[in-house]
Amino acid sequence: MIVTKNWLNEWIDLSEVSTEQLLKTLNSIGLEVDRHDVIRVAEGVVIGYVEACEKHPDADKLNVCQVNIGNEVRQIVCGASNVREGIYIALATVGAELPGGLTIKEAKLRGVDSHGMICSSKEIGLPSTGEGIMILDESIGELVRGKNLNEYAVFNDDIIEIELTANRGDCLSIHGIARDLRAALARPLREKNVKDEQEGRLGIGRILQLQHTETFSSDLLFGAVEVKELRVPLIIALRLAIIEQVYTTAVDALLFYATQSTGVILRAYPFNKFGDGENKGIITLENDENGYASLYGKEKVSVIGVSQEKESHFTALEGLAIIEASYIAPDVIAKKMGEKKIPSCPHYYRTSRGSEPKIEIGIRYAAELFEKYSPSQVYGGNIELSTTYEPRIISMDEAEFESFIGLKIDKTRITQIFKNLGMDLGKTKGSNFAISVPKFRHDIVNKQDIVEEIVRIVGIDNIPSKPLVFAEANQMSKDLSEYKKSRMYRHRAAQSGFYEAVHFVFNERVQVEKFGFGCTDVSKELLNPITATFDTLRPTLLVGLLNSASANVKVNQKKIALFETGMVFDTNRNESKRFGFIVSGPLEGDKIANAGKPSVIDFSTFTQLIADIVGSFELVQHTPLHSLAHPYVCAKVMINGEEAGEIFRLHPSVEEEFDLSQTFMCELKTDSLPYGLVEAQPYSKYQASFRDLSILIAKSVTYESIKAVVEKHASVQIRRFYPVDRYVSESLGDQMSLTLRFVLQSDEKTLEEEDINAAMEWILSGLRDELGAGLR
């Protein structure tokens, strides 16, 4: 955002504020000054009036001018194409030192004496205002012949470029920056409350009407002006050159200038786009084919806040122009552009960051410019469409301000700051504030934002330092506990030969849905994804690990063992923490011990690797809900009787797609992993005994059923049991041979054979009665 001090001075009195103080103030209130340049026209460059202009007798492209500089008339030879009789110009007199080290001297050009130089804006150190010499007008002030140009404010100014953060769209105008300075300098604004005089004017309602059938989230205001003999005043041309604003017509220049001054988005349309001399013009507001609020006349003319059709620009030198002022909330238009992006014009930058919502200021300011600098006729009244706005109310008390800031600020001072920032205060009770956030401050949403406003206006340097106060607090918070738990399992994974992978919390929606995972609901999806391949929040860690494993294979990595811990999101964007693993290829590198042919990872080995990290768990039958898993080599992981995740072999078709050899994956809920104080348990000093039980049982019986029966009939002496062998053959038919190993131990004595046999007989009888099992 580029401003000048004198331009700001038109909105707030800076006559007693030095440039150094102004720059310091801007920096202190968060409007960081990125560049400061000085405009100082050299001494000896004065105002001259061209009384006569004749062709040079010996040069077709030169003119001999008689220039009146008040106390005398000087003869100047000039080659500019736009020099002519009856204009005021900038004359560098003999002895003047111009930028670049040029000193003006007496000269003779093609035999004709020249006593000075008629200058263009660039020749005296200003930005270019166009081809040829600079023609002066009374927009810079009263033109006094012979007066030094540097005595005029516009030629004795400071250019300030301010680096704005993305949330401060309210400061994308001279008015907006002056509004912030009002609070910092405690000076009133010079409000541009231009009166809309109706007497003697033709009302706009006679030539134009607005129609719409729906309610739109935008504000519109239309005016009309009969443009006549409009030229771009020098002060506007110079200031637009300073801010590097390009324009093609005088109407464009005035509207760009009004927008830069007020912050209101302004556009001009030719009246014939809506009507003609015999019929009233009709502007229709409706949604276009992309769902954007758009304006239509005889055809589509613009998308509110986004773009204007090329054919609908007012390009004529004269004629009836319809002036539009608009406002649409930045979050509304940004969300819409995220859903369906369409081409935009430069005005969209302001709209998407937050333009000025008091649109009547902009349209009246523009009308004043038309009437001030031309005989153009402005129509009376406006056609208006406005939406209701319920201001956001944030309640705080003095104690909260002191707690946040660390400094007690007087209530009167706080009240004054809020009022100067344009925030209304409701009825206060005691030390409480009810702060009404204005429409132009869409970035203020919570108490922290309110406190930030106070701090930046008071000045961070004005808050006294205080010694640190150390107080012991409970360090074992939930967050710390979760961090330590995550760190412990990460270290275990690394110790087991896994490498940690770190991915973005985003996935490609197409890829994730292809494998059958549910993505974030469309209504809650990302508005502005990083890239097309990171367009949704990840519902699982598995896809990211799979992509990383594939990338490792492509760089000739044979053994791949990766893990990752991080957040995943369900369809409603609720997050939970997961632990993911992937192992592909051989178990170890090529060694002498394995003759250069290491064994490939299998399901049991992978399960043991996971157990080394997370501890003991059980596997139960599982049907996967996604297509990554092999339907016959997968299981549900149970920890302490609770479902903790799944473990599986990657489906062969997926292995082939990603160029992977036999691959296994596992994803666990971090909350299900055990963590906490480990309590010592009593143990028996007596010897443990092992006993195998081999049974014949139907193949259709699941291990879960067998386990349930064994647990039901197990005596206290049976400490644990587990399967050690399973055998099937044609000779066994529909039955299988299953061997279970039991560990028996007593806290009171060494078990004798009779005790062991009794315990085993009780289990066998239970299996026989309930499952039809027999002793092999």
mmCIF file of N, CA and C in Angstrom, residues 244-323:
data_model
loop_
_atom_site.group_PDB
_atom_site.id
_atom_site.type_symbol
_atom_site.label_atom_id
_atom_site.label_comp_id
_atom_site.label_asym_id
_atom_site.label_seq_id
_atom_site.Cartn_x
_atom_site.Cartn_y
_atom_site.Cartn_z
ATOM 1 N N GLU A 244 1.667 3.808 -8.952
ATOM 2 C CA GLU A 244 1.871 2.932 -10.112
ATOM 3 C C GLU A 244 0.557 2.373 -10.647
ATOM 4 N N GLN A 245 -0.481 3.207 -10.640
ATOM 5 C CA GLN A 245 -1.783 2.815 -11.151
ATOM 6 C C GLN A 245 -1.932 3.274 -12.599
ATOM 7 N N VAL A 246 -2.178 2.323 -13.489
ATOM 8 C CA VAL A 246 -2.336 2.624 -14.910
ATOM 9 C C VAL A 246 -3.815 2.791 -15.229
ATOM 10 N N TYR A 247 -4.134 3.742 -16.075
ATOM 11 C CA TYR A 247 -5.529 3.967 -16.471
ATOM 12 C C TYR A 247 -5.560 4.309 -17.950
ATOM 13 N N THR A 248 -6.750 4.163 -18.568
ATOM 14 C CA THR A 248 -6.889 4.440 -20.000
ATOM 15 C C THR A 248 -7.772 5.643 -20.282
ATOM 16 N N THR A 249 -8.720 5.948 -19.390
ATOM 17 C CA THR A 249 -9.623 7.080 -19.593
ATOM 18 C C THR A 249 -9.645 7.951 -18.350
ATOM 19 N N ALA A 250 -10.158 9.168 -18.525
ATOM 20 C CA ALA A 250 -10.258 10.089 -17.394
ATOM 21 C C ALA A 250 -11.219 9.564 -16.334
ATOM 22 N N VAL A 251 -12.310 8.905 -16.775
ATOM 23 C CA VAL A 251 -13.271 8.335 -15.812
ATOM 24 C C VAL A 251 -12.588 7.264 -14.972
ATOM 25 N N ASP A 252 -11.803 6.374 -15.619
ATOM 26 C CA ASP A 252 -11.053 5.357 -14.880
ATOM 27 C C ASP A 252 -10.135 5.990 -13.847
ATOM 28 N N ALA A 253 -9.441 7.060 -14.253
ATOM 29 C CA ALA A 253 -8.493 7.722 -13.356
ATOM 30 C C ALA A 253 -9.192 8.248 -12.112
ATOM 31 N N LEU A 254 -10.348 8.936 -12.294
ATOM 32 C CA LEU A 254 -11.055 9.486 -11.145
ATOM 33 C C LEU A 254 -11.574 8.384 -10.225
ATOM 34 N N LEU A 255 -12.056 7.284 -10.803
ATOM 35 C CA LEU A 255 -12.578 6.197 -9.963
ATOM 36 C C LEU A 255 -11.460 5.439 -9.258
ATOM 37 N N PHE A 256 -10.327 5.230 -9.939
ATOM 38 C CA PHE A 256 -9.173 4.618 -9.264
ATOM 39 C C PHE A 256 -8.726 5.484 -8.093
ATOM 40 N N TYR A 257 -8.707 6.783 -8.317
ATOM 41 C CA TYR A 257 -8.273 7.724 -7.281
ATOM 42 C C TYR A 257 -9.246 7.694 -6.101
ATOM 43 N N ALA A 258 -10.548 7.663 -6.404
ATOM 44 C CA ALA A 258 -11.551 7.620 -5.339
ATOM 45 C C ALA A 258 -11.460 6.318 -4.554
ATOM 46 N N THR A 259 -11.193 5.199 -5.246
ATOM 47 C CA THR A 259 -11.046 3.911 -4.567
ATOM 48 C C THR A 259 -9.819 3.897 -3.671
ATOM 49 N N GLN A 260 -8.694 4.423 -4.177
ATOM 50 C CA GLN A 260 -7.475 4.479 -3.366
ATOM 51 C C GLN A 260 -7.681 5.378 -2.155
ATOM 52 N N SER A 261 -8.471 6.418 -2.310
ATOM 53 C CA SER A 261 -8.697 7.360 -1.210
ATOM 54 C C SER A 261 -9.654 6.802 -0.169
ATOM 55 N N THR A 262 -10.781 6.226 -0.624
ATOM 56 C CA THR A 262 -11.833 5.811 0.307
ATOM 57 C C THR A 262 -11.829 4.325 0.626
ATOM 58 N N GLY A 263 -11.269 3.506 -0.265
ATOM 59 C CA GLY A 263 -11.306 2.061 -0.074
ATOM 60 C C GLY A 263 -12.541 1.404 -0.638
ATOM 61 N N VAL A 264 -13.459 2.185 -1.241
ATOM 62 C CA VAL A 264 -14.700 1.645 -1.796
ATOM 63 C C VAL A 264 -14.458 1.188 -3.234
ATOM 64 N N ILE A 265 -14.949 0.011 -3.580
ATOM 65 C CA ILE A 265 -14.825 -0.514 -4.942
ATOM 66 C C ILE A 265 -15.795 0.232 -5.852
ATOM 67 N N LEU A 266 -15.267 0.896 -6.885
ATOM 68 C CA LEU A 266 -16.076 1.707 -7.798
ATOM 69 C C LEU A 266 -15.874 1.245 -9.234
ATOM 70 N N ARG A 267 -16.966 1.214 -9.986
ATOM 71 C CA ARG A 267 -16.902 0.872 -11.403
ATOM 72 C C ARG A 267 -17.810 1.817 -12.181
ATOM 73 N N ALA A 268 -17.524 1.983 -13.465
ATOM 74 C CA ALA A 268 -18.349 2.816 -14.338
ATOM 75 C C ALA A 268 -18.812 2.003 -15.538
ATOM 76 N N TYR A 269 -20.100 2.174 -15.903
ATOM 77 C CA TYR A 269 -20.677 1.507 -17.062
ATOM 78 C C TYR A 269 -21.317 2.554 -17.975
ATOM 79 N N PRO A 270 -21.300 2.353 -19.275
ATOM 80 C CA PRO A 270 -22.066 3.237 -20.157
ATOM 81 C C PRO A 270 -23.561 2.966 -19.980
ATOM 82 N N PHE A 271 -24.365 4.032 -19.964
ATOM 83 C CA PHE A 271 -25.794 3.873 -19.717
ATOM 84 C C PHE A 271 -26.448 2.981 -20.761
ATOM 85 N N ASN A 272 -25.936 2.995 -21.993
ATOM 86 C CA ASN A 272 -26.587 2.230 -23.054
ATOM 87 C C ASN A 272 -26.496 0.718 -22.834
ATOM 88 N N LYS A 273 -25.748 0.276 -21.819
ATOM 89 C CA LYS A 273 -25.736 -1.146 -21.477
ATOM 90 C C LYS A 273 -27.022 -1.547 -20.744
ATOM 91 N N PHE A 274 -27.754 -0.536 -20.218
ATOM 92 C CA PHE A 274 -28.958 -0.808 -19.437
ATOM 93 C C PHE A 274 -30.226 -0.239 -20.068
ATOM 94 N N GLY A 275 -30.107 0.807 -20.871
ATOM 95 C CA GLY A 275 -31.278 1.432 -21.468
ATOM 96 C C GLY A 275 -30.863 2.359 -22.584
ATOM 97 N N ASP A 276 -31.791 3.223 -23.029
ATOM 98 C CA ASP A 276 -31.479 4.202 -24.061
ATOM 99 C C ASP A 276 -32.202 5.506 -23.735
ATOM 100 N N GLY A 277 -32.154 6.440 -24.653
ATOM 101 C CA GLY A 277 -32.740 7.749 -24.386
ATOM 102 C C GLY A 277 -34.235 7.721 -24.197
ATOM 103 N N GLU A 278 -34.916 6.698 -24.695
ATOM 104 C CA GLU A 278 -36.361 6.637 -24.608
ATOM 105 C C GLU A 278 -36.848 5.753 -23.472
ATOM 106 N N ASN A 279 -36.058 4.764 -23.106
ATOM 107 C CA ASN A 279 -36.488 3.813 -22.086
ATOM 108 C C ASN A 279 -35.589 3.878 -20.853
ATOM 109 N N LYS A 280 -36.208 3.683 -19.707
ATOM 110 C CA LYS A 280 -35.473 3.677 -18.451
ATOM 111 C C LYS A 280 -34.523 2.473 -18.419
ATOM 112 N N GLY A 281 -33.327 2.694 -17.934
ATOM 113 C CA GLY A 281 -32.373 1.606 -17.819
ATOM 114 C C GLY A 281 -32.727 0.669 -16.683
ATOM 115 N N ILE A 282 -32.521 -0.623 -16.898
ATOM 116 C CA ILE A 282 -32.843 -1.628 -15.880
ATOM 117 C C ILE A 282 -31.588 -2.442 -15.575
ATOM 118 N N ILE A 283 -31.197 -2.437 -14.308
ATOM 119 C CA ILE A 283 -30.088 -3.273 -13.831
ATOM 120 C C ILE A 283 -30.689 -4.465 -13.111
ATOM 121 N N THR A 284 -30.309 -5.656 -13.529
ATOM 122 C CA THR A 284 -30.824 -6.881 -12.917
ATOM 123 C C THR A 284 -29.706 -7.549 -12.127
ATOM 124 N N LEU A 285 -30.021 -7.882 -10.891
ATOM 125 C CA LEU A 285 -29.073 -8.588 -10.020
ATOM 126 C C LEU A 285 -29.543 -10.018 -9.862
ATOM 127 N N GLU A 286 -28.698 -10.973 -10.263
ATOM 128 C CA GLU A 286 -29.025 -12.386 -10.113
ATOM 129 C C GLU A 286 -27.743 -13.209 -10.151
ATOM 130 N N ASN A 287 -27.849 -14.478 -9.782
ATOM 131 C CA ASN A 287 -26.691 -15.366 -9.811
ATOM 132 C C ASN A 287 -26.405 -15.804 -11.244
ATOM 133 N N ASP A 288 -25.106 -15.837 -11.600
ATOM 134 C CA ASP A 288 -24.741 -16.277 -12.947
ATOM 135 C C ASP A 288 -24.619 -17.805 -12.985
ATOM 136 N N GLU A 289 -24.118 -18.320 -14.103
ATOM 137 C CA GLU A 289 -24.039 -19.768 -14.278
ATOM 138 C C GLU A 289 -23.091 -20.431 -13.284
ATOM 139 N N ASN A 290 -22.185 -19.658 -12.651
ATOM 140 C CA ASN A 290 -21.245 -20.208 -11.663
ATOM 141 C C ASN A 290 -21.690 -19.969 -10.227
ATOM 142 N N GLY A 291 -22.874 -19.365 -10.060
ATOM 143 C CA GLY A 291 -23.387 -19.102 -8.716
ATOM 144 C C GLY A 291 -22.921 -17.799 -8.109
ATOM 145 N N TYR A 292 -22.259 -16.922 -8.872
ATOM 146 C CA TYR A 292 -21.800 -15.624 -8.379
ATOM 147 C C TYR A 292 -22.892 -14.568 -8.563
ATOM 148 N N ALA A 293 -23.019 -13.668 -7.581
ATOM 149 C CA ALA A 293 -23.934 -12.538 -7.719
ATOM 150 C C ALA A 293 -23.404 -11.625 -8.823
ATOM 151 N N SER A 294 -24.217 -11.400 -9.853
ATOM 152 C CA SER A 294 -23.761 -10.672 -11.032
ATOM 153 C C SER A 294 -24.790 -9.637 -11.446
ATOM 154 N N LEU A 295 -24.321 -8.634 -12.193
ATOM 155 C CA LEU A 295 -25.181 -7.577 -12.708
ATOM 156 C C LEU A 295 -25.408 -7.795 -14.196
ATOM 157 N N TYR A 296 -26.660 -7.579 -14.606
ATOM 158 C CA TYR A 296 -27.036 -7.731 -16.004
ATOM 159 C C TYR A 296 -27.777 -6.478 -16.457
ATOM 160 N N GLY A 297 -27.521 -6.069 -17.676
ATOM 161 C CA GLY A 297 -28.315 -5.057 -18.341
ATOM 162 C C GLY A 297 -28.932 -5.721 -19.545
ATOM 163 N N LYS A 298 -28.572 -5.241 -20.718
ATOM 164 C CA LYS A 298 -28.980 -5.949 -21.930
ATOM 165 C C LYS A 298 -28.221 -7.267 -22.037
ATOM 166 N N GLU A 299 -27.107 -7.350 -21.321
ATOM 167 C CA GLU A 299 -26.303 -8.560 -21.216
ATOM 168 C C GLU A 299 -25.514 -8.481 -19.911
ATOM 169 N N LYS A 300 -24.768 -9.502 -19.600
ATOM 170 C CA LYS A 300 -23.995 -9.508 -18.359
ATOM 171 C C LYS A 300 -22.913 -8.431 -18.406
ATOM 172 N N VAL A 301 -22.806 -7.636 -17.310
ATOM 173 C CA VAL A 301 -21.818 -6.557 -17.285
ATOM 174 C C VAL A 301 -20.726 -6.774 -16.244
ATOM 175 N N SER A 302 -21.034 -7.491 -15.149
ATOM 176 C CA SER A 302 -19.987 -7.677 -14.133
ATOM 177 C C SER A 302 -20.382 -8.756 -13.148
ATOM 178 N N VAL A 303 -19.367 -9.264 -12.444
ATOM 179 C CA VAL A 303 -19.549 -10.124 -11.280
ATOM 180 C C VAL A 303 -19.151 -9.290 -10.070
ATOM 181 N N ILE A 304 -20.062 -9.126 -9.131
ATOM 182 C CA ILE A 304 -19.840 -8.210 -8.009
ATOM 183 C C ILE A 304 -18.575 -8.591 -7.247
ATOM 184 N N GLY A 305 -17.679 -7.616 -7.132
ATOM 185 C CA GLY A 305 -16.455 -7.799 -6.367
ATOM 186 C C GLY A 305 -15.382 -8.607 -7.047
ATOM 187 N N VAL A 306 -15.655 -9.127 -8.262
ATOM 188 C CA VAL A 306 -14.689 -10.018 -8.903
ATOM 189 C C VAL A 306 -14.200 -9.470 -10.232
ATOM 190 N N SER A 307 -15.112 -9.156 -11.155
ATOM 191 C CA SER A 307 -14.671 -8.780 -12.491
ATOM 192 C C SER A 307 -15.733 -7.935 -13.192
ATOM 193 N N GLN A 308 -15.299 -7.262 -14.256
ATOM 194 C CA GLN A 308 -16.188 -6.483 -15.110
ATOM 195 C C GLN A 308 -15.944 -6.903 -16.550
ATOM 196 N N GLU A 309 -17.036 -7.133 -17.275
ATOM 197 C CA GLU A 309 -16.898 -7.534 -18.673
ATOM 198 C C GLU A 309 -16.195 -6.436 -19.470
ATOM 199 N N LYS A 310 -15.310 -6.844 -20.377
ATOM 200 C CA LYS A 310 -14.523 -5.895 -21.153
ATOM 201 C C LYS A 310 -15.405 -4.908 -21.914
ATOM 202 N N GLU A 311 -16.504 -5.380 -22.485
ATOM 203 C CA GLU A 311 -17.369 -4.532 -23.297
ATOM 204 C C GLU A 311 -18.208 -3.573 -22.461
ATOM 205 N N SER A 312 -18.236 -3.774 -21.125
ATOM 206 C CA SER A 312 -19.084 -2.933 -20.275
ATOM 207 C C SER A 312 -18.322 -1.792 -19.616
ATOM 208 N N HIS A 313 -17.037 -1.604 -19.930
ATOM 209 C CA HIS A 313 -16.273 -0.488 -19.379
ATOM 210 C C HIS A 313 -16.709 0.819 -20.049
ATOM 211 N N PHE A 314 -16.713 1.889 -19.274
ATOM 212 C CA PHE A 314 -17.018 3.209 -19.847
ATOM 213 C C PHE A 314 -15.740 3.743 -20.486
ATOM 214 N N THR A 315 -15.709 3.781 -21.810
ATOM 215 C CA THR A 315 -14.492 4.174 -22.528
ATOM 216 C C THR A 315 -14.653 5.475 -23.294
ATOM 217 N N ALA A 316 -15.869 6.004 -23.335
ATOM 218 C CA ALA A 316 -16.091 7.236 -24.095
ATOM 219 C C ALA A 316 -15.506 8.437 -23.364
ATOM 220 N N LEU A 317 -15.215 9.511 -24.123
ATOM 221 C CA LEU A 317 -14.729 10.750 -23.514
ATOM 222 C C LEU A 317 -15.859 11.488 -22.824
ATOM 223 N N GLU A 318 -17.068 11.372 -23.359
ATOM 224 C CA GLU A 318 -18.233 12.013 -22.778
ATOM 225 C C GLU A 318 -19.416 11.067 -22.878
ATOM 226 N N GLY A 319 -20.475 11.390 -22.099
ATOM 227 C CA GLY A 319 -21.671 10.569 -22.151
ATOM 228 C C GLY A 319 -22.186 10.247 -20.762
ATOM 229 N N LEU A 320 -23.324 9.551 -20.715
ATOM 230 C CA LEU A 320 -23.958 9.209 -19.445
ATOM 231 C C LEU A 320 -23.335 7.928 -18.880
ATOM 232 N N ALA A 321 -22.777 8.046 -17.681
ATOM 233 C CA ALA A 321 -22.112 6.911 -17.028
ATOM 234 C C ALA A 321 -22.873 6.515 -15.773
ATOM 235 N N ILE A 322 -23.017 5.220 -15.557
ATOM 236 C CA ILE A 322 -23.585 4.677 -14.322
ATOM 237 C C ILE A 322 -22.415 4.266 -13.424
ATOM 238 N N ILE A 323 -22.370 4.826 -12.228
ATOM 239 C CA ILE A 323 -21.290 4.544 -11.277
ATOM 240 C C ILE A 323 -21.795 3.559 -10.240
#
